[in-house]
mmCIF file of N, CA and C in Angstrom:
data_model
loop_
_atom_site.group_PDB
_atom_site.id
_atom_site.type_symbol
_atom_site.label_atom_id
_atom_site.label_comp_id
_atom_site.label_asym_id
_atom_site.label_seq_id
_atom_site.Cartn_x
_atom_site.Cartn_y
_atom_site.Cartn_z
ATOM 1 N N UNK A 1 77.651 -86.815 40.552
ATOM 2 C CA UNK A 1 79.020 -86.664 40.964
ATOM 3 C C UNK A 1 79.081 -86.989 42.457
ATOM 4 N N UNK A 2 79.978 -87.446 42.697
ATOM 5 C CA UNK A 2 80.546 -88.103 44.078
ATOM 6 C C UNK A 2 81.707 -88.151 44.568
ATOM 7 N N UNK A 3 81.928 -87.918 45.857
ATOM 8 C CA UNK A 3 83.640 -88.255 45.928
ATOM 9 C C UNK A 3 83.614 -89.508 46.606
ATOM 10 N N UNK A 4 84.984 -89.673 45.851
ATOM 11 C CA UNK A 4 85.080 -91.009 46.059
ATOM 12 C C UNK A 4 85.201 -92.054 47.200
ATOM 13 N N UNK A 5 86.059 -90.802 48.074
ATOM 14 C CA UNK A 5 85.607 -91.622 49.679
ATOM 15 C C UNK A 5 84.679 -91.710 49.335
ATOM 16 N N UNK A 6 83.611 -91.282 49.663
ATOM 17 C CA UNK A 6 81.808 -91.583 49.855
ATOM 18 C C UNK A 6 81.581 -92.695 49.262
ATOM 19 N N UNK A 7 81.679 -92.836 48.104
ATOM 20 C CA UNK A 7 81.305 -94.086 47.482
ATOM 21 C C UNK A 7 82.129 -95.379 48.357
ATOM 22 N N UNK A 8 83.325 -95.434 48.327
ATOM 23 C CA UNK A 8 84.057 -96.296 49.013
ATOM 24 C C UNK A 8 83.612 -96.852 50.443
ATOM 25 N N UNK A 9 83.144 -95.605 51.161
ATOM 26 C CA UNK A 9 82.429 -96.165 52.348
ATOM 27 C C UNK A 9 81.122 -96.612 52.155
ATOM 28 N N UNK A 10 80.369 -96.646 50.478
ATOM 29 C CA UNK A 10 79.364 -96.839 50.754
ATOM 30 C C UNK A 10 79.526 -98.520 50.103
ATOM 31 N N UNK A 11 80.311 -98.975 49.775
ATOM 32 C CA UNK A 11 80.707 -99.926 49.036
ATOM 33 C C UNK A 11 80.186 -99.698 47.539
ATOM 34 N N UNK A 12 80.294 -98.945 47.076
ATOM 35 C CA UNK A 12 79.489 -98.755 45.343
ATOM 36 C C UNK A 12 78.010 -99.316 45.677
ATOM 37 N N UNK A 13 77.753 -99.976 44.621
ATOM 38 C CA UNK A 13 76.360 -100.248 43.926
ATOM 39 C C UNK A 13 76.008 -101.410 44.714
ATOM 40 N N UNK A 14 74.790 -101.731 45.318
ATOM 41 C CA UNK A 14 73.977 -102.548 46.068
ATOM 42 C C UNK A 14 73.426 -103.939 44.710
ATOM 43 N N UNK A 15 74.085 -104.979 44.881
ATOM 44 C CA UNK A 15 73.696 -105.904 43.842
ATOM 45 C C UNK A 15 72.375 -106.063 43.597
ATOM 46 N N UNK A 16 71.762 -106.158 44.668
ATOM 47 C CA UNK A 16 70.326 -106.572 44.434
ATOM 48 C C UNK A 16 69.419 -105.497 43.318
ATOM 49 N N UNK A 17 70.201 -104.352 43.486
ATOM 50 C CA UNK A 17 69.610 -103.304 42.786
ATOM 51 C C UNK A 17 69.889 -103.218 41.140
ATOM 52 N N UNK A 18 70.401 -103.712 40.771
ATOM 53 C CA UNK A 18 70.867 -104.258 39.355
ATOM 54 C C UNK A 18 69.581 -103.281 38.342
ATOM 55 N N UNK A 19 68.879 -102.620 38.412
ATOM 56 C CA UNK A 19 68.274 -102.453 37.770
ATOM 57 C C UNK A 19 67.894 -100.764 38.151
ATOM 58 N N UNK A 20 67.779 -100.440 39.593
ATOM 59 C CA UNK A 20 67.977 -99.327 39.874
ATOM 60 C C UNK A 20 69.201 -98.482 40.572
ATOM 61 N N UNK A 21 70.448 -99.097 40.333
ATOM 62 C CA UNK A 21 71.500 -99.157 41.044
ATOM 63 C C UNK A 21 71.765 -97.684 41.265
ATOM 64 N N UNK A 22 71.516 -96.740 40.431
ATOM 65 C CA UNK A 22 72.115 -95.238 40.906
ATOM 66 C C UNK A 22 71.077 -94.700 41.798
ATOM 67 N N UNK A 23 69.774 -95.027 41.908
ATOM 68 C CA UNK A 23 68.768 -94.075 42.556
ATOM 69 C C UNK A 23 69.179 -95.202 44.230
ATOM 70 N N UNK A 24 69.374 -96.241 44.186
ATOM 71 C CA UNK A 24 69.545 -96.931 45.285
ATOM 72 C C UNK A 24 70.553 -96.360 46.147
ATOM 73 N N UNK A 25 72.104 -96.691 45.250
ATOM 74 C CA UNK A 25 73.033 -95.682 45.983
ATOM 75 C C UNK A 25 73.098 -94.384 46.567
ATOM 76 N N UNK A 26 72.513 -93.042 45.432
ATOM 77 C CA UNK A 26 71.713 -92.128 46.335
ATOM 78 C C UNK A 26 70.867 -91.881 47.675
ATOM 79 N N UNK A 27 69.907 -93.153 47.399
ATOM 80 C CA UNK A 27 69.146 -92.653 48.921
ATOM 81 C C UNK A 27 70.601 -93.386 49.867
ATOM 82 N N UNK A 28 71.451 -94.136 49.913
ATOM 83 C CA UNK A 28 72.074 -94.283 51.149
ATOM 84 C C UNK A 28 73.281 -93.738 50.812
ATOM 85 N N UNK A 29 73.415 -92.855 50.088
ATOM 86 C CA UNK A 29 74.521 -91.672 50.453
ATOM 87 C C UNK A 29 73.559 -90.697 51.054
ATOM 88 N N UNK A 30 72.375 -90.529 50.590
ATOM 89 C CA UNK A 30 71.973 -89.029 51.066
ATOM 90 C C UNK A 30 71.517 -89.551 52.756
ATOM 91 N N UNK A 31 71.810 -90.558 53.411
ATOM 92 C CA UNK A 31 72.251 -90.812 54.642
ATOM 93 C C UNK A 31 73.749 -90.337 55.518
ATOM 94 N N UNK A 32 74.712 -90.308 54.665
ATOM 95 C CA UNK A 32 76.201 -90.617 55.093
ATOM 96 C C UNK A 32 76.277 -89.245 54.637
ATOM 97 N N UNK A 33 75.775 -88.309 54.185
ATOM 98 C CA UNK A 33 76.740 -87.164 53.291
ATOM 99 C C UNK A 33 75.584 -86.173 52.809
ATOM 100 N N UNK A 34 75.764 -85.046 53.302
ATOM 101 C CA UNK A 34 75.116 -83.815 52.342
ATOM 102 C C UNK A 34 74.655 -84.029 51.091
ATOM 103 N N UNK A 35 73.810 -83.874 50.228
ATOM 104 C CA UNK A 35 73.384 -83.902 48.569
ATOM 105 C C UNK A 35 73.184 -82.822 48.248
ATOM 106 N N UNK A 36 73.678 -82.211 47.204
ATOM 107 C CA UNK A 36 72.770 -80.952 46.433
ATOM 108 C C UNK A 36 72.941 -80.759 45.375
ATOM 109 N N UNK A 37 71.982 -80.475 44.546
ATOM 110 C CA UNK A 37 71.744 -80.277 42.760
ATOM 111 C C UNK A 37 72.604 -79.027 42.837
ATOM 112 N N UNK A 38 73.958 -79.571 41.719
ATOM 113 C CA UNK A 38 74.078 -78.270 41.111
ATOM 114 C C UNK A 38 73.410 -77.822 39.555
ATOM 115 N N UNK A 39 74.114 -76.454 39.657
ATOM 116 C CA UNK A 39 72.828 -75.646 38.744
ATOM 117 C C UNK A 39 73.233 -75.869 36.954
ATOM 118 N N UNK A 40 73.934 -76.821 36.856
ATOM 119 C CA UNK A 40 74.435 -77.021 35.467
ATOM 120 C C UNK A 40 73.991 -78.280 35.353
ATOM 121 N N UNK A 41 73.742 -78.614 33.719
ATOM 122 C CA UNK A 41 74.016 -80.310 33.128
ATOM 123 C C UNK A 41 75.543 -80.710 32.841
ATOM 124 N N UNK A 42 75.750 -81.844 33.699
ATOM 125 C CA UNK A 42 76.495 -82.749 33.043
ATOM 126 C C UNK A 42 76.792 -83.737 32.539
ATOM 127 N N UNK A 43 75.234 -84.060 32.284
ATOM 128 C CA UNK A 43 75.383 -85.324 31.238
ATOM 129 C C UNK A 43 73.900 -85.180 30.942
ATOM 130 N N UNK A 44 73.210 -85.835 29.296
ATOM 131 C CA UNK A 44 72.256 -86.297 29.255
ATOM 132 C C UNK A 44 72.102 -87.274 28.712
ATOM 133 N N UNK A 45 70.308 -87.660 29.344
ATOM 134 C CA UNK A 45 69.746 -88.520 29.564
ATOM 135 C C UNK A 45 69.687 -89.433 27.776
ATOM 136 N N UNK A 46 69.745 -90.101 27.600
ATOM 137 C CA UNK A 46 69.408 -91.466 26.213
ATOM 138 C C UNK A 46 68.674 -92.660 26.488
ATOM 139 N N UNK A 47 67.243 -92.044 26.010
ATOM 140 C CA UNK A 47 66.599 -93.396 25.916
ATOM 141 C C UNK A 47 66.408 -94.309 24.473
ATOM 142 N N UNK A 48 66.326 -95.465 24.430
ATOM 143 C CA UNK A 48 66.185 -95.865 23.079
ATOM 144 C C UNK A 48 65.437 -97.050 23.023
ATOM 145 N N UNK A 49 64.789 -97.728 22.432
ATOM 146 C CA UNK A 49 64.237 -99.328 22.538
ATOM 147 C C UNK A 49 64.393 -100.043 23.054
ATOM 148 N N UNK A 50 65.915 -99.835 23.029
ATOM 149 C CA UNK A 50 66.366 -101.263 24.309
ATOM 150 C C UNK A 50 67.168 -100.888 25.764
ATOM 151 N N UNK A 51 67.045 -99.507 25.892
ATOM 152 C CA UNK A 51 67.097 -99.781 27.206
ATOM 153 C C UNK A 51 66.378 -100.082 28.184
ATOM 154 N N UNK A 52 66.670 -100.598 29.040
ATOM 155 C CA UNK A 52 66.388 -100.803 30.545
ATOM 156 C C UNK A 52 65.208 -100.596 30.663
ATOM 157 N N UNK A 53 65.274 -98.954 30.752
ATOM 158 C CA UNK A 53 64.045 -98.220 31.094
ATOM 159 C C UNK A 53 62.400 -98.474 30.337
ATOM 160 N N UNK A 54 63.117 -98.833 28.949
ATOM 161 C CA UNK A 54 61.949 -99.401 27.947
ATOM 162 C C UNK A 54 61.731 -100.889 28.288
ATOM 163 N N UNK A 55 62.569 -101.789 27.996
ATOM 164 C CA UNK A 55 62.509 -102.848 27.972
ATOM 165 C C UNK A 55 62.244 -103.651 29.853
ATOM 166 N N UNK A 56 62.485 -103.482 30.470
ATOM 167 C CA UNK A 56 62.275 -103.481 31.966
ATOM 168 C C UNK A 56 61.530 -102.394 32.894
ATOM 169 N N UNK A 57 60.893 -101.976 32.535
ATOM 170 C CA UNK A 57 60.078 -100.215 33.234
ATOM 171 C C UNK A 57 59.509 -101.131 34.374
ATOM 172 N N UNK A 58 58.957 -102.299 34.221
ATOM 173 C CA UNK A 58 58.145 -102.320 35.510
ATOM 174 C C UNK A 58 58.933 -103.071 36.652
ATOM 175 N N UNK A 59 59.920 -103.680 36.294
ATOM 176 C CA UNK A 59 60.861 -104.185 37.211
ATOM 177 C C UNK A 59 61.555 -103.199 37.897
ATOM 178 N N UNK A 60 61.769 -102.196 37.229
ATOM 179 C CA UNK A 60 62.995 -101.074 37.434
ATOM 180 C C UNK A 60 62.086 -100.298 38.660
ATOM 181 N N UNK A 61 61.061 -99.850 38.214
ATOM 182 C CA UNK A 61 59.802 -99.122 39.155
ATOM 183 C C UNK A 61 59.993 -99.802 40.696
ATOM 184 N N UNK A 62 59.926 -101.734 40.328
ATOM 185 C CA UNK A 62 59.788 -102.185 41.758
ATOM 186 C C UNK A 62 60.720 -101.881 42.506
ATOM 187 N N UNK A 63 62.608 -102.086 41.995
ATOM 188 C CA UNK A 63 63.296 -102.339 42.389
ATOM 189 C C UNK A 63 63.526 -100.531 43.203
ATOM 190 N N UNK A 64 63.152 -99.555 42.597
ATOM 191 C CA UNK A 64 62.940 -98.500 43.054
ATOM 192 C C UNK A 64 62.254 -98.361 44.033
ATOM 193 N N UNK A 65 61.098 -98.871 44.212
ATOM 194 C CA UNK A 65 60.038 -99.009 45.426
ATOM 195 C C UNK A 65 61.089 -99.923 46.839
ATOM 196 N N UNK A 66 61.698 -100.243 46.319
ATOM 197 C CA UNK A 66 62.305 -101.548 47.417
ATOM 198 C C UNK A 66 63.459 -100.392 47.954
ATOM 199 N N UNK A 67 64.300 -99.812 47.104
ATOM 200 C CA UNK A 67 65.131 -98.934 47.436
ATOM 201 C C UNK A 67 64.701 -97.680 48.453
ATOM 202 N N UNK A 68 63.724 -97.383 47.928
ATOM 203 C CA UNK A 68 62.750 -96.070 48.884
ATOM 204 C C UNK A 68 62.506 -96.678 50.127
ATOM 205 N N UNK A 69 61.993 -97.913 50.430
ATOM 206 C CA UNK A 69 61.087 -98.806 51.459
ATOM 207 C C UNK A 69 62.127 -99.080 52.375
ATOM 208 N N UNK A 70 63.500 -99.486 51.789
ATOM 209 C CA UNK A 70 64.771 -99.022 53.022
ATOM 210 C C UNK A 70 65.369 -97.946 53.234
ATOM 211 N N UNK A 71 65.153 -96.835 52.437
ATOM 212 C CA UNK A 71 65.565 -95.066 52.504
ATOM 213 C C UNK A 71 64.701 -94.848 53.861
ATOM 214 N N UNK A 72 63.481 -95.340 53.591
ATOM 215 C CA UNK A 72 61.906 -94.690 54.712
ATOM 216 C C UNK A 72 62.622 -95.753 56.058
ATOM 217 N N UNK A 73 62.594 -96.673 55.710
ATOM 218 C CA UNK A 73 62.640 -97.449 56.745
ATOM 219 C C UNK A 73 63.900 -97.322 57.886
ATOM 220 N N UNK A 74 65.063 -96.696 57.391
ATOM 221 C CA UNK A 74 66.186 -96.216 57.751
ATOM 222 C C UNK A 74 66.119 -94.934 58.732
ATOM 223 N N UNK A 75 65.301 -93.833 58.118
ATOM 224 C CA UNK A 75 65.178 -92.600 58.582
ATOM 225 C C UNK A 75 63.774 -92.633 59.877
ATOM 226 N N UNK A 76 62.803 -93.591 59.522
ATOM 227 C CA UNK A 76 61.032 -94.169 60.453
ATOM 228 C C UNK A 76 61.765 -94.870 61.155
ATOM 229 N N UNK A 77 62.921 -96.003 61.056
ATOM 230 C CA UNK A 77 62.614 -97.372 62.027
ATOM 231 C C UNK A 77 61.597 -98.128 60.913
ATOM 232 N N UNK A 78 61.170 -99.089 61.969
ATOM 233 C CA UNK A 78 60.170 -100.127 61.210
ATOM 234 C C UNK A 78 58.157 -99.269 61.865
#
């Protein structure tokens, strides 16, 4: 969950990320804006054969690594 300013200033979803697009957006909101788990579910998770996660796992992993590597790199510098 998000408000929507936030998203708006963050421009939504980072194209390049096409594959990890929600964990991407996260690390650069959790730049711009407070984060915190609340203590309920509101949605779950569905995996099945053809998603993503099955069918792309090791792309998805990188594109995650690339997302973190500008989270670190944001908060370190270079």
């Amino acid at each position: 969950m998000m408000r929507h300013t936030l998203l708006k200033e963050l421009n939504g979803y980072a194209e390049w990320a096409d594959l990890a697009e929600d964990y991407e957006l996260w690390t650069r909101a959790a730049q711009k804006s407070r984060l915190v788990n609340l203590p309920y579910t509101l949605s779950k998770l569905r995996r099945h054969k053809g998603s993503v996660t099955v069918l792309r796992r090791t792309d998805q992993v990188q594109a995650c690594g690339k997302a973190a590597a500008y989270f670190h790199r944001s908060l370190l510098g270079r």
